[in-house]
């Protein structure tokens, strides 16, 4: 079980980094606003937000596909932060509802790609260059957290490994 949970986060990264997902989009927000990347760098990232910032005009013109990719990055960030906060049995139990919510959000996110038109090669290449390093970095950090949590035997929580397995199965 421990090995399955820790290695399964690699599956999440491969699913999110697949060329088949990049050409399409992420979960809609409740207020119909477009998700955006955080202003601060992603933990452990060598990519600064200033280096990749675009003008306000460009931000307003973001495509639905790019918005979906960004929303997936936000979901990965939430997963990472949730896992990073797990330090004891109480925090492990408290993380379960968030992880189960992420199961639904990742499913909705993935389904949202089917409604998008395919990208041209240049746009796809641009998105891959821009977002794959961020996704890979986040997934490396998620893997570190998964290994830490698994090594701690899920801090004695029975619900946490079940929720993580559900998350893994939802992205397969």
PDB file of C-alpha atoms in Angstrom:
ATOM      1  CA  UNK A   1       0.000   0.000   0.000  1.00  0.00           C
ATOM      2  CA  UNK A   2       2.765   2.465   0.951  1.00  0.00           C
ATOM      3  CA  UNK A   3       4.687   1.842  -2.258  1.00  0.00           C
ATOM      4  CA  UNK A   4       1.514   2.144  -4.347  1.00  0.00           C
ATOM      5  CA  UNK A   5       0.651   5.522  -2.808  1.00  0.00           C
ATOM      6  CA  UNK A   6       4.132   7.002  -3.081  1.00  0.00           C
ATOM      7  CA  UNK A   7       4.738   5.850  -6.646  1.00  0.00           C
ATOM      8  CA  UNK A   8       1.258   6.742  -7.781  1.00  0.00           C
ATOM      9  CA  UNK A   9       1.962  10.434  -7.584  1.00  0.00           C
ATOM     10  CA  UNK A  10       4.293   9.896 -10.513  1.00  0.00           C
ATOM     11  CA  UNK A  11       1.184   8.798 -12.386  1.00  0.00           C
ATOM     12  CA  UNK A  12      -0.505  12.090 -11.543  1.00  0.00           C
ATOM     13  CA  UNK A  13       2.476  13.934 -12.968  1.00  0.00           C
ATOM     14  CA  UNK A  14       2.511  11.887 -16.127  1.00  0.00           C
ATOM     15  CA  UNK A  15      -1.221  12.344 -16.615  1.00  0.00           C
ATOM     16  CA  UNK A  16      -0.945  16.106 -16.169  1.00  0.00           C
ATOM     17  CA  UNK A  17       2.101  16.357 -18.390  1.00  0.00           C
ATOM     18  CA  UNK A  18       0.761  14.232 -21.239  1.00  0.00           C
ATOM     19  CA  UNK A  19       0.631  15.859 -24.638  1.00  0.00           C
ATOM     20  CA  UNK A  20      -2.988  14.740 -24.871  1.00  0.00           C
ATOM     21  CA  UNK A  21      -3.965  16.975 -21.969  1.00  0.00           C
ATOM     22  CA  UNK A  22      -1.930  20.025 -22.837  1.00  0.00           C
ATOM     23  CA  UNK A  23      -3.887  20.751 -26.046  1.00  0.00           C
ATOM     24  CA  UNK A  24      -7.159  20.987 -24.263  1.00  0.00           C
ATOM     25  CA  UNK A  25      -8.298  22.806 -20.590  1.00  0.00           C
ATOM     26  CA  UNK A  26      -9.200  22.901 -16.047  1.00  0.00           C
ATOM     27  CA  UNK A  27     -12.135  22.989 -13.671  1.00  0.00           C
ATOM     28  CA  UNK A  28     -14.324  25.979 -13.955  1.00  0.00           C
ATOM     29  CA  UNK A  29     -14.270  28.271 -10.979  1.00  0.00           C
ATOM     30  CA  UNK A  30     -17.489  28.977  -9.168  1.00  0.00           C
ATOM     31  CA  UNK A  31     -17.533  32.650 -10.100  1.00  0.00           C
ATOM     32  CA  UNK A  32     -16.528  32.040 -13.729  1.00  0.00           C
ATOM     33  CA  UNK A  33     -13.249  33.875 -13.227  1.00  0.00           C
ATOM     34  CA  UNK A  34     -10.179  32.424 -14.794  1.00  0.00           C
ATOM     35  CA  UNK A  35      -7.740  30.714 -12.474  1.00  0.00           C
ATOM     36  CA  UNK A  36      -4.297  32.242 -12.306  1.00  0.00           C
ATOM     37  CA  UNK A  37      -0.929  31.135 -11.104  1.00  0.00           C
ATOM     38  CA  UNK A  38       0.136  32.337  -7.690  1.00  0.00           C
ATOM     39  CA  UNK A  39       2.180  35.524  -7.548  1.00  0.00           C
ATOM     40  CA  UNK A  40       4.918  33.814  -5.553  1.00  0.00           C
ATOM     41  CA  UNK A  41       7.099  31.098  -7.006  1.00  0.00           C
ATOM     42  CA  UNK A  42       6.052  27.491  -6.580  1.00  0.00           C
ATOM     43  CA  UNK A  43       7.917  25.863  -3.647  1.00  0.00           C
ATOM     44  CA  UNK A  44      11.292  24.710  -4.860  1.00  0.00           C
ATOM     45  CA  UNK A  45      10.768  26.240  -8.271  1.00  0.00           C
ATOM     46  CA  UNK A  46      13.541  27.989 -10.100  1.00  0.00           C
ATOM     47  CA  UNK A  47      11.001  29.832 -12.189  1.00  0.00           C
ATOM     48  CA  UNK A  48      10.235  33.292 -10.914  1.00  0.00           C
ATOM     49  CA  UNK A  49       6.785  34.759 -11.538  1.00  0.00           C
ATOM     50  CA  UNK A  50       8.336  37.946 -12.908  1.00  0.00           C
ATOM     51  CA  UNK A  51      10.244  36.064 -15.601  1.00  0.00           C
ATOM     52  CA  UNK A  52       7.084  34.417 -16.883  1.00  0.00           C
ATOM     53  CA  UNK A  53       4.704  37.297 -16.314  1.00  0.00           C
ATOM     54  CA  UNK A  54       2.804  38.599 -19.261  1.00  0.00           C
ATOM     55  CA  UNK A  55       1.224  41.952 -19.778  1.00  0.00           C
ATOM     56  CA  UNK A  56      -2.299  42.582 -18.489  1.00  0.00           C
ATOM     57  CA  UNK A  57      -3.550  42.548 -22.076  1.00  0.00           C
ATOM     58  CA  UNK A  58      -2.075  39.110 -22.675  1.00  0.00           C
ATOM     59  CA  UNK A  59      -3.576  37.839 -19.419  1.00  0.00           C
ATOM     60  CA  UNK A  60      -7.033  38.956 -20.552  1.00  0.00           C
ATOM     61  CA  UNK A  61      -6.563  37.084 -23.814  1.00  0.00           C
ATOM     62  CA  UNK A  62      -5.658  33.723 -22.283  1.00  0.00           C
ATOM     63  CA  UNK A  63      -7.126  30.820 -24.210  1.00  0.00           C
ATOM     64  CA  UNK A  64      -9.488  28.306 -22.618  1.00  0.00           C
ATOM     65  CA  UNK A  65      -6.822  25.617 -23.081  1.00  0.00           C
ATOM     66  CA  UNK A  66      -4.197  27.631 -21.278  1.00  0.00           C
ATOM     67  CA  UNK A  67      -6.684  28.479 -18.531  1.00  0.00           C
ATOM     68  CA  UNK A  68      -7.364  24.750 -18.079  1.00  0.00           C
ATOM     69  CA  UNK A  69      -3.638  24.000 -17.855  1.00  0.00           C
ATOM     70  CA  UNK A  70      -3.183  26.738 -15.277  1.00  0.00           C
ATOM     71  CA  UNK A  71      -6.108  25.451 -13.262  1.00  0.00           C
ATOM     72  CA  UNK A  72      -4.472  22.008 -13.213  1.00  0.00           C
ATOM     73  CA  UNK A  73      -1.314  23.603 -11.873  1.00  0.00           C
ATOM     74  CA  UNK A  74      -3.382  25.291  -9.179  1.00  0.00           C
ATOM     75  CA  UNK A  75      -4.924  21.910  -8.272  1.00  0.00           C
ATOM     76  CA  UNK A  76      -1.452  20.383  -8.012  1.00  0.00           C
ATOM     77  CA  UNK A  77      -0.407  23.274  -5.778  1.00  0.00           C
ATOM     78  CA  UNK A  78      -3.384  22.666  -3.511  1.00  0.00           C
ATOM     79  CA  UNK A  79      -2.524  18.966  -3.351  1.00  0.00           C
ATOM     80  CA  UNK A  80       1.086  19.765  -2.503  1.00  0.00           C
ATOM     81  CA  UNK A  81       0.147  22.271   0.185  1.00  0.00           C
ATOM     82  CA  UNK A  82      -2.396  19.885   1.682  1.00  0.00           C
ATOM     83  CA  UNK A  83       0.160  17.105   1.866  1.00  0.00           C
ATOM     84  CA  UNK A  84       2.873  19.423   3.225  1.00  0.00           C
ATOM     85  CA  UNK A  85       0.614  20.344   6.167  1.00  0.00           C
ATOM     86  CA  UNK A  86       0.310  16.702   7.235  1.00  0.00           C
ATOM     87  CA  UNK A  87       2.538  16.378  10.277  1.00  0.00           C
ATOM     88  CA  UNK A  88       0.539  14.251  12.714  1.00  0.00           C
ATOM     89  CA  UNK A  89      -2.614  12.151  13.005  1.00  0.00           C
ATOM     90  CA  UNK A  90      -4.919  15.174  13.393  1.00  0.00           C
ATOM     91  CA  UNK A  91      -3.536  16.950  10.333  1.00  0.00           C
ATOM     92  CA  UNK A  92      -3.656  13.662   8.388  1.00  0.00           C
ATOM     93  CA  UNK A  93      -7.343  13.264   9.210  1.00  0.00           C
ATOM     94  CA  UNK A  94      -7.987  16.936   8.438  1.00  0.00           C
ATOM     95  CA  UNK A  95      -6.421  16.537   4.960  1.00  0.00           C
ATOM     96  CA  UNK A  96      -8.833  13.780   3.904  1.00  0.00           C
ATOM     97  CA  UNK A  97     -11.814  16.014   2.940  1.00  0.00           C
ATOM     98  CA  UNK A  98      -9.556  18.244   0.846  1.00  0.00           C
ATOM     99  CA  UNK A  99      -8.029  15.254  -0.930  1.00  0.00           C
ATOM    100  CA  UNK A 100     -11.490  13.810  -1.632  1.00  0.00           C
ATOM    101  CA  UNK A 101     -12.563  17.199  -3.027  1.00  0.00           C
ATOM    102  CA  UNK A 102      -9.472  17.172  -5.234  1.00  0.00           C
ATOM    103  CA  UNK A 103     -10.514  13.739  -6.545  1.00  0.00           C
ATOM    104  CA  UNK A 104     -13.684  15.320  -7.922  1.00  0.00           C
ATOM    105  CA  UNK A 105     -11.889  18.428  -9.162  1.00  0.00           C
ATOM    106  CA  UNK A 106      -9.196  16.454 -11.009  1.00  0.00           C
ATOM    107  CA  UNK A 107     -11.912  14.380 -12.691  1.00  0.00           C
ATOM    108  CA  UNK A 108     -13.813  17.507 -13.749  1.00  0.00           C
ATOM    109  CA  UNK A 109     -10.557  19.091 -14.835  1.00  0.00           C
ATOM    110  CA  UNK A 110      -9.632  16.161 -17.073  1.00  0.00           C
ATOM    111  CA  UNK A 111     -13.114  15.941 -18.580  1.00  0.00           C
ATOM    112  CA  UNK A 112     -12.971  19.637 -19.473  1.00  0.00           C
ATOM    113  CA  UNK A 113     -10.312  18.986 -22.083  1.00  0.00           C
ATOM    114  CA  UNK A 114     -12.694  17.071 -24.334  1.00  0.00           C
ATOM    115  CA  UNK A 115     -14.726  20.183 -25.123  1.00  0.00           C
ATOM    116  CA  UNK A 116     -11.723  22.166 -26.333  1.00  0.00           C
ATOM    117  CA  UNK A 117     -10.535  22.382 -29.917  1.00  0.00           C
ATOM    118  CA  UNK A 118      -7.117  20.893 -30.674  1.00  0.00           C
ATOM    119  CA  UNK A 119      -4.138  23.224 -30.517  1.00  0.00           C
ATOM    120  CA  UNK A 120      -1.860  23.998 -33.418  1.00  0.00           C
ATOM    121  CA  UNK A 121       1.695  22.676 -33.081  1.00  0.00           C
ATOM    122  CA  UNK A 122       3.225  26.059 -32.258  1.00  0.00           C
ATOM    123  CA  UNK A 123       0.780  26.768 -29.433  1.00  0.00           C
ATOM    124  CA  UNK A 124       1.160  23.266 -28.037  1.00  0.00           C
ATOM    125  CA  UNK A 125       4.949  23.601 -28.123  1.00  0.00           C
ATOM    126  CA  UNK A 126       4.708  26.990 -26.387  1.00  0.00           C
ATOM    127  CA  UNK A 127       2.483  25.551 -23.633  1.00  0.00           C
ATOM    128  CA  UNK A 128       4.775  22.575 -23.171  1.00  0.00           C
ATOM    129  CA  UNK A 129       7.855  24.794 -22.828  1.00  0.00           C
ATOM    130  CA  UNK A 130       6.059  27.093 -20.433  1.00  0.00           C
ATOM    131  CA  UNK A 131       4.106  24.677 -18.240  1.00  0.00           C
ATOM    132  CA  UNK A 132       5.738  21.228 -18.281  1.00  0.00           C
ATOM    133  CA  UNK A 133       8.693  22.410 -16.124  1.00  0.00           C
ATOM    134  CA  UNK A 134       6.256  23.859 -13.579  1.00  0.00           C
ATOM    135  CA  UNK A 135       4.155  20.682 -13.563  1.00  0.00           C
ATOM    136  CA  UNK A 136       7.240  18.496 -13.228  1.00  0.00           C
ATOM    137  CA  UNK A 137       8.565  20.618 -10.370  1.00  0.00           C
ATOM    138  CA  UNK A 138       5.271  20.436  -8.524  1.00  0.00           C
ATOM    139  CA  UNK A 139       5.080  16.698  -9.055  1.00  0.00           C
ATOM    140  CA  UNK A 140       8.592  16.229  -7.695  1.00  0.00           C
ATOM    141  CA  UNK A 141       7.562  18.142  -4.577  1.00  0.00           C
ATOM    142  CA  UNK A 142       4.345  16.125  -4.295  1.00  0.00           C
ATOM    143  CA  UNK A 143       6.405  12.926  -4.555  1.00  0.00           C
ATOM    144  CA  UNK A 144       8.641  14.116  -1.724  1.00  0.00           C
ATOM    145  CA  UNK A 145       5.568  14.716   0.428  1.00  0.00           C
ATOM    146  CA  UNK A 146       4.064  11.345  -0.544  1.00  0.00           C
ATOM    147  CA  UNK A 147       7.273   9.549   0.392  1.00  0.00           C
ATOM    148  CA  UNK A 148       7.469  11.423   3.701  1.00  0.00           C
ATOM    149  CA  UNK A 149       3.850  10.628   4.573  1.00  0.00           C
ATOM    150  CA  UNK A 150       4.193   6.986   3.541  1.00  0.00           C
ATOM    151  CA  UNK A 151       7.425   6.645   5.587  1.00  0.00           C
ATOM    152  CA  UNK A 152       5.496   7.986   8.595  1.00  0.00           C
ATOM    153  CA  UNK A 153       2.889   5.291   7.930  1.00  0.00           C
ATOM    154  CA  UNK A 154       0.285   7.954   7.212  1.00  0.00           C
ATOM    155  CA  UNK A 155       0.608   9.195  10.795  1.00  0.00           C
ATOM    156  CA  UNK A 156      -1.701   6.415  11.917  1.00  0.00           C
ATOM    157  CA  UNK A 157      -4.616   7.551   9.791  1.00  0.00           C
ATOM    158  CA  UNK A 158      -6.631   4.888   8.024  1.00  0.00           C
ATOM    159  CA  UNK A 159      -8.646   7.413   6.017  1.00  0.00           C
ATOM    160  CA  UNK A 160      -5.610   9.181   4.517  1.00  0.00           C
ATOM    161  CA  UNK A 161      -4.164   6.256   2.523  1.00  0.00           C
ATOM    162  CA  UNK A 162      -7.684   5.374   1.342  1.00  0.00           C
ATOM    163  CA  UNK A 163      -8.207   8.962   0.139  1.00  0.00           C
ATOM    164  CA  UNK A 164      -4.816   8.994  -1.593  1.00  0.00           C
ATOM    165  CA  UNK A 165      -5.527   5.696  -3.333  1.00  0.00           C
ATOM    166  CA  UNK A 166      -8.857   7.124  -4.476  1.00  0.00           C
ATOM    167  CA  UNK A 167      -7.040  10.170  -5.848  1.00  0.00           C
ATOM    168  CA  UNK A 168      -4.559   7.985  -7.679  1.00  0.00           C
ATOM    169  CA  UNK A 169      -7.279   5.767  -9.127  1.00  0.00           C
ATOM    170  CA  UNK A 170      -9.220   8.811 -10.294  1.00  0.00           C
ATOM    171  CA  UNK A 171      -6.380   9.990 -12.535  1.00  0.00           C
ATOM    172  CA  UNK A 172      -5.569   6.614 -14.086  1.00  0.00           C
TER     173      UNK A 172
END
